[in-house]
Short mmCIF file of C-alpha atoms in Angstrom, two decimals:
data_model
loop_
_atom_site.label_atom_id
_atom_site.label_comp_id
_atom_site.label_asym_id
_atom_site.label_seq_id
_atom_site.Cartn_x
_atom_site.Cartn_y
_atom_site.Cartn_z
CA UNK A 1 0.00 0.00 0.00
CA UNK A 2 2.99 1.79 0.73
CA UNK A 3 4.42 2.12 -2.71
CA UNK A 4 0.55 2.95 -4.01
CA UNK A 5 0.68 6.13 -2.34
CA UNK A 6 4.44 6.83 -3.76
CA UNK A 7 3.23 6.40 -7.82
CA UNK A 8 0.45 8.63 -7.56
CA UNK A 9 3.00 11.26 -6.26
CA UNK A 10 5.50 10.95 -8.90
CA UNK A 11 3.07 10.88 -11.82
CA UNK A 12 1.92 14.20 -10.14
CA UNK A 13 5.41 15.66 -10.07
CA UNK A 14 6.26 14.39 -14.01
CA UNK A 15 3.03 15.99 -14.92
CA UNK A 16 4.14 19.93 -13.08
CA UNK A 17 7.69 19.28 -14.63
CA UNK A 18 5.88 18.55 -18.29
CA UNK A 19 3.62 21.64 -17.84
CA UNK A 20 6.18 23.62 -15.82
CA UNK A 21 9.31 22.75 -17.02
CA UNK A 22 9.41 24.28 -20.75
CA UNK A 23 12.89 22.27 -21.18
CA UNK A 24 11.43 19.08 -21.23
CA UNK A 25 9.34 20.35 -24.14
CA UNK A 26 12.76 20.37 -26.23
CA UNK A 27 13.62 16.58 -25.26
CA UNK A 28 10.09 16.17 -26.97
CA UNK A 29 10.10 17.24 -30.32
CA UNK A 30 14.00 15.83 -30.72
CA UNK A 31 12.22 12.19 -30.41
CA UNK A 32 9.80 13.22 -32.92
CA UNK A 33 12.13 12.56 -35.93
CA UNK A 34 13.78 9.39 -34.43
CA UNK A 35 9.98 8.16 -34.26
CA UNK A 36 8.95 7.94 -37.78
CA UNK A 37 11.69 5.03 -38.62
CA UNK A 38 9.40 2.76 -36.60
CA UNK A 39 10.79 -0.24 -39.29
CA UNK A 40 14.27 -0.16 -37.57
CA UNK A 41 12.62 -0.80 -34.23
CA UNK A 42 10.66 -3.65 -35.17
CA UNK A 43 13.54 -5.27 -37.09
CA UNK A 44 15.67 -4.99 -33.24
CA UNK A 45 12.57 -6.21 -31.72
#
């Protein structure tokens, strides 16, 4: 029960980083372009 009450915190803190933190917005968009080649993934997988 312990941990339950942990996760619910740190989604809450990932979520006012995302909305607050304007540098994570950059991180973002620079996994946009790797995203498209989805056929290299699926030929590691």
């Amino acid at each position: 029960m312990g941990l339950s009450g942990k996760k619910p915190e740190f989604i809450h803190l990932k979520t006012k980083i995302f909305s607050k933190s304007s540098v994570i917005d950059l991180p973002i968009p620079s996994l946009t372009p790797p995203q498209p080649p989805k056929n290299g993934e699926c030929s590691l997988l």
